[in-house]
Short mmCIF file of C-alpha atoms in Angstrom, two decimals:
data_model
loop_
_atom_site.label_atom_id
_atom_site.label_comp_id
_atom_site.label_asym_id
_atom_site.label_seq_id
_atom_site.Cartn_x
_atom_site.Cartn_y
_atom_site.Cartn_z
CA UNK T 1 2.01 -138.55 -24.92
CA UNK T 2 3.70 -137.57 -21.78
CA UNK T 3 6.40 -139.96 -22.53
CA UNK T 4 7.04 -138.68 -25.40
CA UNK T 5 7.06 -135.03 -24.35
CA UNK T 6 9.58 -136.53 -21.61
CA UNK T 7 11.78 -137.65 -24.38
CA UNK T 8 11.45 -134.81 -27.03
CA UNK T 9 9.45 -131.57 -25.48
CA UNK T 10 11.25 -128.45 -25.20
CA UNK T 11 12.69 -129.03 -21.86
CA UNK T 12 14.25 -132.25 -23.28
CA UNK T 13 15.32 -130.44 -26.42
CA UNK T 14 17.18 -127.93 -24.64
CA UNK T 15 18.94 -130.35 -22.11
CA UNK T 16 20.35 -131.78 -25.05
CA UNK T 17 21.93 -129.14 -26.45
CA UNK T 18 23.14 -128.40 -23.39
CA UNK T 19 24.84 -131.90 -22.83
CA UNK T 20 26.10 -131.22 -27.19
CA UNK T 21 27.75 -128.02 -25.56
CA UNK T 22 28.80 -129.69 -23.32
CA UNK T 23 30.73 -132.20 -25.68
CA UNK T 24 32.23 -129.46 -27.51
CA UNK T 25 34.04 -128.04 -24.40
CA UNK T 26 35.02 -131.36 -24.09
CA UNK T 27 37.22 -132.05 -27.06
CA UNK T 28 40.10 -130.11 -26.56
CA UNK T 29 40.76 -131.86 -23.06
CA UNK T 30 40.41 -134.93 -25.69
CA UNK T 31 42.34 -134.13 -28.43
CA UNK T 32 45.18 -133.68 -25.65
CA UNK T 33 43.98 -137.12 -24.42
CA UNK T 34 44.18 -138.64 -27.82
CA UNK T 35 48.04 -137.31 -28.31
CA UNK T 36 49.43 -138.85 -24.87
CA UNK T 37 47.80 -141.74 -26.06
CA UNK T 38 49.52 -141.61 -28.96
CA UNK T 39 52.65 -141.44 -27.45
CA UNK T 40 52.54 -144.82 -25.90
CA UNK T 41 52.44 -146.40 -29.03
CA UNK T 42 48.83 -146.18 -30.06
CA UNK T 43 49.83 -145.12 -33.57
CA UNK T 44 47.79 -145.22 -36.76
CA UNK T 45 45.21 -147.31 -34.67
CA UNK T 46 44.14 -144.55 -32.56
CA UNK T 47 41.23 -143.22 -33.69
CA UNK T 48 39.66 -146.71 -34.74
CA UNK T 49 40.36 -148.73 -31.96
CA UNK T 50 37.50 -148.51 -29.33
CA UNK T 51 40.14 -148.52 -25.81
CA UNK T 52 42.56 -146.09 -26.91
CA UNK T 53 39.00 -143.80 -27.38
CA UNK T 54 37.99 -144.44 -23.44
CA UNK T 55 41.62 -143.54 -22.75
CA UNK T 56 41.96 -140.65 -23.73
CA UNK T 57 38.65 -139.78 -22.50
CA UNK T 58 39.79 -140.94 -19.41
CA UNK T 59 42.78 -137.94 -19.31
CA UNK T 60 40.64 -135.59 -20.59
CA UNK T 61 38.19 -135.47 -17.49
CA UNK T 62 40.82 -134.84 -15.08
CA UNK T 63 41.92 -132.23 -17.55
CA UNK T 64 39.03 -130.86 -17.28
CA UNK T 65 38.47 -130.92 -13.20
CA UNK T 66 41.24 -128.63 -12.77
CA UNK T 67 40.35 -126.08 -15.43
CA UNK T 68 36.66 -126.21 -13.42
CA UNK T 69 39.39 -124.63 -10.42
CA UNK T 70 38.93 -121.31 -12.12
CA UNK T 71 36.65 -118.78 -10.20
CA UNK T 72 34.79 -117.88 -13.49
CA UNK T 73 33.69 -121.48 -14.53
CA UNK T 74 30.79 -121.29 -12.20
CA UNK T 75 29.10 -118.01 -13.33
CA UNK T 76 29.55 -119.74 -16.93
CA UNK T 77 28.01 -122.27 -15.77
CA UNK T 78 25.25 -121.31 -13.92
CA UNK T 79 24.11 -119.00 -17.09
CA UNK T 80 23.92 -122.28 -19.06
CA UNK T 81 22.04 -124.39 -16.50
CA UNK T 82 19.34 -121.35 -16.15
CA UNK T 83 19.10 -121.03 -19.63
CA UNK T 84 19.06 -125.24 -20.56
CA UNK T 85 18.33 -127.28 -17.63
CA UNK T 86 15.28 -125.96 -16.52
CA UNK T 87 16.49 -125.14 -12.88
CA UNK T 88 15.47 -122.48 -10.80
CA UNK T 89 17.37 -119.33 -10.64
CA UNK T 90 17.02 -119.08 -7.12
CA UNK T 91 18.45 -122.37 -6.15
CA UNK T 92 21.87 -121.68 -8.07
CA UNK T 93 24.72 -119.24 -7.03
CA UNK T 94 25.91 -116.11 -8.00
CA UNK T 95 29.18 -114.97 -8.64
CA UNK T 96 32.35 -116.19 -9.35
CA UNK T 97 33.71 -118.85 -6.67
CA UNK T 98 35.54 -117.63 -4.36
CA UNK T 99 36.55 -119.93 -1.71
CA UNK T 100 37.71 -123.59 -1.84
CA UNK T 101 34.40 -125.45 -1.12
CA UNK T 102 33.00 -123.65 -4.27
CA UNK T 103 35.40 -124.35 -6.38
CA UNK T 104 35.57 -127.75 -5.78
CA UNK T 105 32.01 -127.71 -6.26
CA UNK T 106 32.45 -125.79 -9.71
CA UNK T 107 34.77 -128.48 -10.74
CA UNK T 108 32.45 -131.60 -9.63
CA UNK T 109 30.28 -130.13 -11.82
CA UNK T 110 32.27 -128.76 -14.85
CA UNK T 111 33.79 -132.54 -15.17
CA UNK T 112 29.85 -133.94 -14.37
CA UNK T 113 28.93 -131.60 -18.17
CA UNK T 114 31.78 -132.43 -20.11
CA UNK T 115 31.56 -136.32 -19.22
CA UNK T 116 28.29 -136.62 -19.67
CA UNK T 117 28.25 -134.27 -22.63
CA UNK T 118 30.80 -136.29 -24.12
CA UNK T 119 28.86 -139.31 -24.18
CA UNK T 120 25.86 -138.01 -25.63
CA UNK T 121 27.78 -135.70 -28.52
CA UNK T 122 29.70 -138.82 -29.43
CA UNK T 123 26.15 -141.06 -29.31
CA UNK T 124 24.10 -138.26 -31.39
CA UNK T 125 26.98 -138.15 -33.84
CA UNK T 126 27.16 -142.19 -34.69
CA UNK T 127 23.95 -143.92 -33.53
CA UNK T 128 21.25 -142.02 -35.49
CA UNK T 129 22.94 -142.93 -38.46
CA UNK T 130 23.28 -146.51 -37.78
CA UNK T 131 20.26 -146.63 -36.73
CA UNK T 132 18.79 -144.87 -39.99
CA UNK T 133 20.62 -147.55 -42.27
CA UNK T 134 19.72 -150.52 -39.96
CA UNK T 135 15.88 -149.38 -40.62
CA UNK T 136 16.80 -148.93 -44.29
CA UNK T 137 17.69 -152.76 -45.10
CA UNK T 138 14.47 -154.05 -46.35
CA UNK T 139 14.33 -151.32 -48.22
CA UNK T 140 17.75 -151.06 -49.98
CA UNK T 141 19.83 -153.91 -51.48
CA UNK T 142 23.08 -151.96 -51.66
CA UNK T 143 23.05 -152.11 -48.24
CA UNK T 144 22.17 -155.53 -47.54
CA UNK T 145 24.98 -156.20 -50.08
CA UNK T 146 27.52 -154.53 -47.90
CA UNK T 147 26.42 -155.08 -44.40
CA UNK T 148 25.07 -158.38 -44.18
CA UNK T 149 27.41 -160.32 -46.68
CA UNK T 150 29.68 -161.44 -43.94
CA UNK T 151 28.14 -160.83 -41.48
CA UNK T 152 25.86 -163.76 -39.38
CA UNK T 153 23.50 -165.85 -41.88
CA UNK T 154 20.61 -165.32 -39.00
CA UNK T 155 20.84 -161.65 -39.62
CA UNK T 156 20.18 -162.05 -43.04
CA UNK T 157 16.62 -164.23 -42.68
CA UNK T 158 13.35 -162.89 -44.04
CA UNK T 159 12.74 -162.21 -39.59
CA UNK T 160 15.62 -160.66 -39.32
CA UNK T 161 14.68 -158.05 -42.48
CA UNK T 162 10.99 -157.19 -41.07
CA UNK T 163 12.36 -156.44 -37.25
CA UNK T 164 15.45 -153.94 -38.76
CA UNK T 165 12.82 -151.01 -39.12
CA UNK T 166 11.66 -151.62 -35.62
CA UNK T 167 15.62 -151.99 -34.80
CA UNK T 168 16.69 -148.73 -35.74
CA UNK T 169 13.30 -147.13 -34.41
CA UNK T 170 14.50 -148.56 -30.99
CA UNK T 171 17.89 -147.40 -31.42
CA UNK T 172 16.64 -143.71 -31.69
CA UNK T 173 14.16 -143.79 -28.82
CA UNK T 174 17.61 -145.34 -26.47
CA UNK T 175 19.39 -142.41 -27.77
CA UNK T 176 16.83 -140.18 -26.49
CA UNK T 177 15.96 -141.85 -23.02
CA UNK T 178 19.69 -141.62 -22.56
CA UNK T 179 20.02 -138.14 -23.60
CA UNK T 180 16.80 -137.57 -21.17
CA UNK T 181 18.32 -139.38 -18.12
CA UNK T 182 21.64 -137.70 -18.70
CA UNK T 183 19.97 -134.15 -18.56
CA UNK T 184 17.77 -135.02 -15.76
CA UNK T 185 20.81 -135.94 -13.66
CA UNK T 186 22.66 -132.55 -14.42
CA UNK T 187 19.26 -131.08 -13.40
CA UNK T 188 19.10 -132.32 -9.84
CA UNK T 189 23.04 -132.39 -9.63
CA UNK T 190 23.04 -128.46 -10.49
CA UNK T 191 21.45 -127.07 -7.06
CA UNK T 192 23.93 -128.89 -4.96
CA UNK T 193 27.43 -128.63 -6.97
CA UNK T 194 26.27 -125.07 -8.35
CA UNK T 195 24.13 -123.82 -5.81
CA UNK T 196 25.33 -121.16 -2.73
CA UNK T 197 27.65 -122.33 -0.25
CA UNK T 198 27.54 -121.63 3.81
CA UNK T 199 30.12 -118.84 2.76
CA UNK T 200 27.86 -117.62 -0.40
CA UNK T 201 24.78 -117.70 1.88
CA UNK T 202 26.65 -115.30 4.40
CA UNK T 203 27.89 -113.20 2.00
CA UNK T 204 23.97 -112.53 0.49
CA UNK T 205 23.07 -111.84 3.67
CA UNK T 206 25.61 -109.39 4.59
CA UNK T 207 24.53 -107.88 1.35
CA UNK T 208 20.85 -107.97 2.16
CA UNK T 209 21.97 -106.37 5.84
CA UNK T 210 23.59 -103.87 3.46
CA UNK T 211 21.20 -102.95 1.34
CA UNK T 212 18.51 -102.63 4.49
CA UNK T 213 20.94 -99.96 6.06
CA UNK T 214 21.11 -97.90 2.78
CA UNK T 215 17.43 -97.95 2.76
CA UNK T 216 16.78 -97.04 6.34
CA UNK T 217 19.49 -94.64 6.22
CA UNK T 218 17.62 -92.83 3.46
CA UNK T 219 14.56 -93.10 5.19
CA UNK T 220 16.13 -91.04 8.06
CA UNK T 221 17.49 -88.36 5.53
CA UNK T 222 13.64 -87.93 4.40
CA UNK T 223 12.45 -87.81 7.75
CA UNK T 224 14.84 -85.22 9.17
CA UNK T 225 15.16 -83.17 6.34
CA UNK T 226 11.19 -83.34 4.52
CA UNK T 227 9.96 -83.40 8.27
CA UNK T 228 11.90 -80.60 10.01
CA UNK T 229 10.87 -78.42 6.45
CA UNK T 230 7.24 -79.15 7.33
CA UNK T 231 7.26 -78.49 10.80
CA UNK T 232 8.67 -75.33 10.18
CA UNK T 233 6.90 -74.24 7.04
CA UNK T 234 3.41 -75.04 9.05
CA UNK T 235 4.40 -73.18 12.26
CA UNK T 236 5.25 -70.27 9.92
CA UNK T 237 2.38 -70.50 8.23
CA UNK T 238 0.54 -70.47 11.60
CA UNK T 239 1.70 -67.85 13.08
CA UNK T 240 1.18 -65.59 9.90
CA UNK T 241 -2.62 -66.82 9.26
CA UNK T 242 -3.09 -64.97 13.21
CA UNK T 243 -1.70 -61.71 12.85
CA UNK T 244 -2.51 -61.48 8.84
CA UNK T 245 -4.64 -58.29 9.70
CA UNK T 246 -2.62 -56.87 12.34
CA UNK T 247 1.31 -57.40 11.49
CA UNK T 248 1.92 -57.93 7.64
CA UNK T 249 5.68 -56.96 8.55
CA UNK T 250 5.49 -60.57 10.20
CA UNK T 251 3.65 -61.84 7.61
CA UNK T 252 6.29 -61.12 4.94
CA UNK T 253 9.03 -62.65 7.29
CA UNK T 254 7.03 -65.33 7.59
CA UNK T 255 6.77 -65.51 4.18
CA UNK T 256 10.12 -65.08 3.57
CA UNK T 257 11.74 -67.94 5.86
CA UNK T 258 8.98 -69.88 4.36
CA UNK T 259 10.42 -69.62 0.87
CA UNK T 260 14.00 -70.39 2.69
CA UNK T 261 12.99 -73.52 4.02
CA UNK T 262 11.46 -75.02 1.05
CA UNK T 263 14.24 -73.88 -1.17
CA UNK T 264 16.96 -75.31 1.07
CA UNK T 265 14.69 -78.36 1.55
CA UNK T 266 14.55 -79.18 -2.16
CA UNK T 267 18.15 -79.00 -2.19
CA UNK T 268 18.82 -81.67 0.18
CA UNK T 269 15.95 -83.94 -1.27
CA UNK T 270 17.81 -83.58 -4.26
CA UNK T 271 21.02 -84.51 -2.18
CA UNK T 272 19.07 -87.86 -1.15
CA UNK T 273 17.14 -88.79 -4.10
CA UNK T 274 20.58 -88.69 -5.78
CA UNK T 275 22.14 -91.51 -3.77
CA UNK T 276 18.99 -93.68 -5.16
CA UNK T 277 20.26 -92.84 -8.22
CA UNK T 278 23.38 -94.12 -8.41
CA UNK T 279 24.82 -98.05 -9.51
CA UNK T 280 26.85 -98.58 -6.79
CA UNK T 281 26.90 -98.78 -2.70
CA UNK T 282 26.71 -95.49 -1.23
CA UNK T 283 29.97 -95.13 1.08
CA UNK T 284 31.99 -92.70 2.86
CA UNK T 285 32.14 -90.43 -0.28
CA UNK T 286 28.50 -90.30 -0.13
CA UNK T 287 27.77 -90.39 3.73
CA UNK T 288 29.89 -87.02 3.07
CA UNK T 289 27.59 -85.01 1.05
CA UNK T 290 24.70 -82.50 2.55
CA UNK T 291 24.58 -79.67 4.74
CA UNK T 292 26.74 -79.78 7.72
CA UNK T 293 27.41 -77.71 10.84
CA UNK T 294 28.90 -74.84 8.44
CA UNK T 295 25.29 -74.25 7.19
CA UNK T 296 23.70 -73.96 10.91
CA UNK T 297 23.39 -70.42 10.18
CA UNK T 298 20.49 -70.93 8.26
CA UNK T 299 19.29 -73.86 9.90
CA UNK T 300 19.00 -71.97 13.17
CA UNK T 301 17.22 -68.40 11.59
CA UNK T 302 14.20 -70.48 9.88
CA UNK T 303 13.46 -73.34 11.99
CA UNK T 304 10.15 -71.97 13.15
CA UNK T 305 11.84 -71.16 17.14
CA UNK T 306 13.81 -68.87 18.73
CA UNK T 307 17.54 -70.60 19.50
CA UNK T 308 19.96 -69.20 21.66
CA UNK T 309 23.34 -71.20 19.95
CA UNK T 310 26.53 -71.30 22.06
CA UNK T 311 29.19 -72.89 20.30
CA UNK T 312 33.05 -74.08 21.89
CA UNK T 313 35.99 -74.64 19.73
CA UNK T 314 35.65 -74.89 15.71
CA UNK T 315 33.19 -76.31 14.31
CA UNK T 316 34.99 -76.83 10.35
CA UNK T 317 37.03 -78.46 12.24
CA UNK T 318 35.57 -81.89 12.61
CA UNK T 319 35.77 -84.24 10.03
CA UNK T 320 32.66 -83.91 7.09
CA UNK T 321 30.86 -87.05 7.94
CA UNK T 322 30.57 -86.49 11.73
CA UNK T 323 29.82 -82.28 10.83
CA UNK T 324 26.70 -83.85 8.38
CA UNK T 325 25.66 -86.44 10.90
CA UNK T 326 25.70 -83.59 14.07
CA UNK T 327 23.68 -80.82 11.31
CA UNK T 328 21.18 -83.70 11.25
CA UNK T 329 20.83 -83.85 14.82
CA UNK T 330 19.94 -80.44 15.58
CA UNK T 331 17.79 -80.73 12.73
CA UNK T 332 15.48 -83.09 14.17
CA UNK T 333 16.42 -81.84 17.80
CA UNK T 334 14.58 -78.60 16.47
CA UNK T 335 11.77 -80.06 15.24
CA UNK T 336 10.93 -81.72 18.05
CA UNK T 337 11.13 -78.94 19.92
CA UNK T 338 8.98 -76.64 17.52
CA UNK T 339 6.34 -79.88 17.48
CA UNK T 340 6.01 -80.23 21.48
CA UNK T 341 8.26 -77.29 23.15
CA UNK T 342 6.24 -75.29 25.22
CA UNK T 343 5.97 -71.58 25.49
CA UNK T 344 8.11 -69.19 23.67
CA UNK T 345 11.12 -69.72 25.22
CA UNK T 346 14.55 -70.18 23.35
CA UNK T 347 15.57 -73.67 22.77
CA UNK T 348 19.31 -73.69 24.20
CA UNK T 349 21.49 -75.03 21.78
CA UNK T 350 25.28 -76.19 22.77
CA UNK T 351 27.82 -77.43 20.61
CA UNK T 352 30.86 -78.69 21.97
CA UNK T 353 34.26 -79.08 19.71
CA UNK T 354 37.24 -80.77 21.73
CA UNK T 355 40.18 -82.89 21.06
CA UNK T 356 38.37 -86.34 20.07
CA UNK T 357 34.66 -85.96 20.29
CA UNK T 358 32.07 -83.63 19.18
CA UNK T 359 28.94 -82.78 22.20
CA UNK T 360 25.36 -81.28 21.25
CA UNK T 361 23.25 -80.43 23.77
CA UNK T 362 19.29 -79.09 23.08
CA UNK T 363 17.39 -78.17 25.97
CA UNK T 364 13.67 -76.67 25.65
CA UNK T 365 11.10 -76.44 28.04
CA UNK T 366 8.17 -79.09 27.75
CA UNK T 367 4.64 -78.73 26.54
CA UNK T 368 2.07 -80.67 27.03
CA UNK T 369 4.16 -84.09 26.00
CA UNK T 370 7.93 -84.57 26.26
CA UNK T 371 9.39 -83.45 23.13
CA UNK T 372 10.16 -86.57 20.94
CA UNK T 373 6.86 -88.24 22.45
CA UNK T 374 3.80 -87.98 20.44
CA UNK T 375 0.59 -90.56 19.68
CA UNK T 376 1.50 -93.12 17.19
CA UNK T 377 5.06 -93.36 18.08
CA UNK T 378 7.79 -90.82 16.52
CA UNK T 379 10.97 -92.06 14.88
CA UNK T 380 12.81 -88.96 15.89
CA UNK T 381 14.80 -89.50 18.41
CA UNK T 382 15.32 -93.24 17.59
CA UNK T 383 17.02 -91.76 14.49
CA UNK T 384 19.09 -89.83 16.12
CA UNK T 385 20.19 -92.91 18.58
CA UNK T 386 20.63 -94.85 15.01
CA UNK T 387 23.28 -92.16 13.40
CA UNK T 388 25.03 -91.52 17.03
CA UNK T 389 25.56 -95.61 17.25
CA UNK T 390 26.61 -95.95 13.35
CA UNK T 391 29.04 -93.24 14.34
CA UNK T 392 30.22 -94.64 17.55
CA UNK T 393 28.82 -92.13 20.41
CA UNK T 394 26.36 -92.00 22.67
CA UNK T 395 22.51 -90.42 23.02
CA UNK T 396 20.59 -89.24 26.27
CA UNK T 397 17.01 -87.94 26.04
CA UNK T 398 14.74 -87.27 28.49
CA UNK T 399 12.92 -84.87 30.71
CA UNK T 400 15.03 -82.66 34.13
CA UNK T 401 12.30 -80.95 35.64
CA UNK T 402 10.58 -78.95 33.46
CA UNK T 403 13.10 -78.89 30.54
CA UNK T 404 13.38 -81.83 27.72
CA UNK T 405 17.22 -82.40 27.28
CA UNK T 406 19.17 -84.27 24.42
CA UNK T 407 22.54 -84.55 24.58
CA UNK T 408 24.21 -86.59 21.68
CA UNK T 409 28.38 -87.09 21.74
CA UNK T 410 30.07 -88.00 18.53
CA UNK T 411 33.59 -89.28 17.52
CA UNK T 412 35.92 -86.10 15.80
CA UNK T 413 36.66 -88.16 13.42
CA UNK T 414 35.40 -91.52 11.21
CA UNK T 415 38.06 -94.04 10.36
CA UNK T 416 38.60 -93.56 6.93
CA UNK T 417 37.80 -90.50 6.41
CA UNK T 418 39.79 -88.15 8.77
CA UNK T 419 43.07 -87.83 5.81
CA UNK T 420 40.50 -86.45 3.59
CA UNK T 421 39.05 -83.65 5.86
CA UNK T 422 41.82 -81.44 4.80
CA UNK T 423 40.39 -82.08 1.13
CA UNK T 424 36.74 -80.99 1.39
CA UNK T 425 36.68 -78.31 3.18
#
């Protein structure tokens, strides 16, 4: 039974077929065969005599190999090989192919189906039914009559009669062990003339590298924006629950910069969520969207802590992706401080504007923990080190005396981007 499910289950069945499509592809390279044969004199004699058939299926496969050249033959390919063969998806490329080794590859195989495809179409279309009228000669005399009157007189013994149905039985079952053998070798041939290349394999992974980026990069974007909006929101909160009796002047500011925060909060969540959103790779146009330094304003007047902001040179002057980047910054520079700044001092807040680089500088005094520094491990300043490095700057952190200090310097401009500053603003 397993023999037989070998020979004629569905995997077998659909091998088949795709060896038959294979045979189709396969005829015009052999029809082009078949007419330079005929041009050396095969003639009228072409199509019945048996070597003028192997020659011209001899041109077609080189035919063939170069057609398998084009980039698109693989993809082709590969669909048909998921779909018949039985081979893993995983094992097989993607893609059109690109570079030399993969298209030689493409080829190998492209000439591999249509030979072997070509074979078995031709076989399936003449042996079954010679094989059907070899196991029909006991049965019919018409056919003895024709086939067997000149043919050898041992053929035509009472032995020869009672073996024809078992004849043509066998004929069928070499068809199909062929057929079988033919798709098994396509099968294992597929993950090494289809499958990824060193420069495929590279290129996945620079796509995988890719993709991780986007993600963590959206990950920060929560973090800075969900994170500083809850800090905030809670100290507000806070501070109104205490003097609720006493001060409900506070309370309604309180109130009021709550209802700020969120709002502007669900904004930029909506900014984020929206690059998850779209089909295709989030770059520079993207990177560009969100608040920037021109919306520090109201930033600074509801982060939950009193900021004394000293700005040099003009801001709306540096270049969009740098101005949302540095916005960021302060962001989570300000939530650290509201999280672990001690007392009610100001946090000093310094943003530098010169010729090629952009300098922020926080500075707030410490509580119990340097700012940045809590149980469990924050990811805030490592964030910031992350978009200052994607950027091209430089990051400082760390405690002078009784003050936390963070001191980020950023490129003016991106490459890429800075002839389209003039556009967005």
């Amino acid at each position: 039974m397993k023999h037989l499910t070998a020979l004629f289950g569905r995997r077998a069945r659909l091998r088949w077929l795709h060896l038959i499509i294979g045979g189709a592809l396969l005829m015009p390279y052999f029809l082009v065969g078949t007419v330079l044969v005929g041009m050396t004199g095969g003639g009228e004699a072409l199509f019945s005599s048996v070597p003028a058939q192997f020659a011209a299926f001899a041109i077609a496969l080189p035919l063939a190999a170069v057609t398998g050249f084009f980039p698109l033959v693989r993809p082709l390919s590969v669909a048909a090989a998921r779909a018949l063969c039985g081979v893993p998806p995983a094992v097989l490329a993607d893609g059109p192919a690109r570079t030399r080794q993969a298209r030689v590859r493409s080829a190998g195989w492209y000439t591999l189906h249509l030979a072997l495809g070509g074979i078995i179409s031709g076989s399936t279309l003449t042996l079954p039914p010679f094989a059907v009228a070899v196991a029909a000669l006991p049965f019919s005399a018409g056919l003895r009559t024709t086939w067997l009157l000149d043919g050898p007189e041992m053929l035509r013994g009472p032995w020869a009669l009672a073996l024809a149905p078992f004849a043509g039985l066998a004929m069928l079952l070499a068809l199909a062990l062929v057929a079988a053998v033919a798709g098994e070798v396509l099968a294992r041939r597929a993950p090494v003339l289809l499958g990824p290349t060193p420069e495929d394999r590279l290129a996945a992974a620079e796509r995988r590298a890719a993709d991780l980026a986007v993600r963590n990069r959206l990950a920060r974007e929560l973090h800075d924006s969900v994170g500083h909006a809850l800090s905030a929101v809670t100290l507000q909160a806070g501070a109104a629950r205490r003097v609720l009796d006493r001060d409900p002047e506070f309370v309604r500011e309180a109130l009021t910069a709550i209802e700020e925060t969120t709002r502007r909060t669900v904004g930029e969540l909506d900014s984020v969520l929206g690059l998850l959103r779209q089909d295709g790779e989030p770059g520079d146009e993207d990177t560009a969207h969100g608040p920037g330094l021109d919306a520090l304003g109201g930033l600074l007047a509801h982060c939950g802590v009193p900021v004394a902001y000293e700005r040099q040179g003009d801001p709306d002057s540096v270049d969009p992706v740098v101005s949302r980047e540095a916005y960021r910054i302060v962001q989570e520079g300000l939530s650290n401080a509201s999280r672990h700044g001690g007392g009610a001092s100001p946090v000093r807040l310094l943003i530098a504007v010169r010729e090629r680089e952009l300098e922020i500088v926080m500075e707030n005094p410490l509580g119990e923990r340097p700012a940045g520094l809590r149980p469990g491990g924050g990811r805030g300043l490592r964030g910031i080190a992350e978009r200052t490095v994607l950027l091209g700057g430089r990051t400082e952190a760390g405690a002078d005396g009784g003050l936390w200090r963070l001191t980020a310097v950023l490129p003016g401009t991106v490459p890429g981007t800075a002839g389209r500053t003039e556009g967005r603003r």
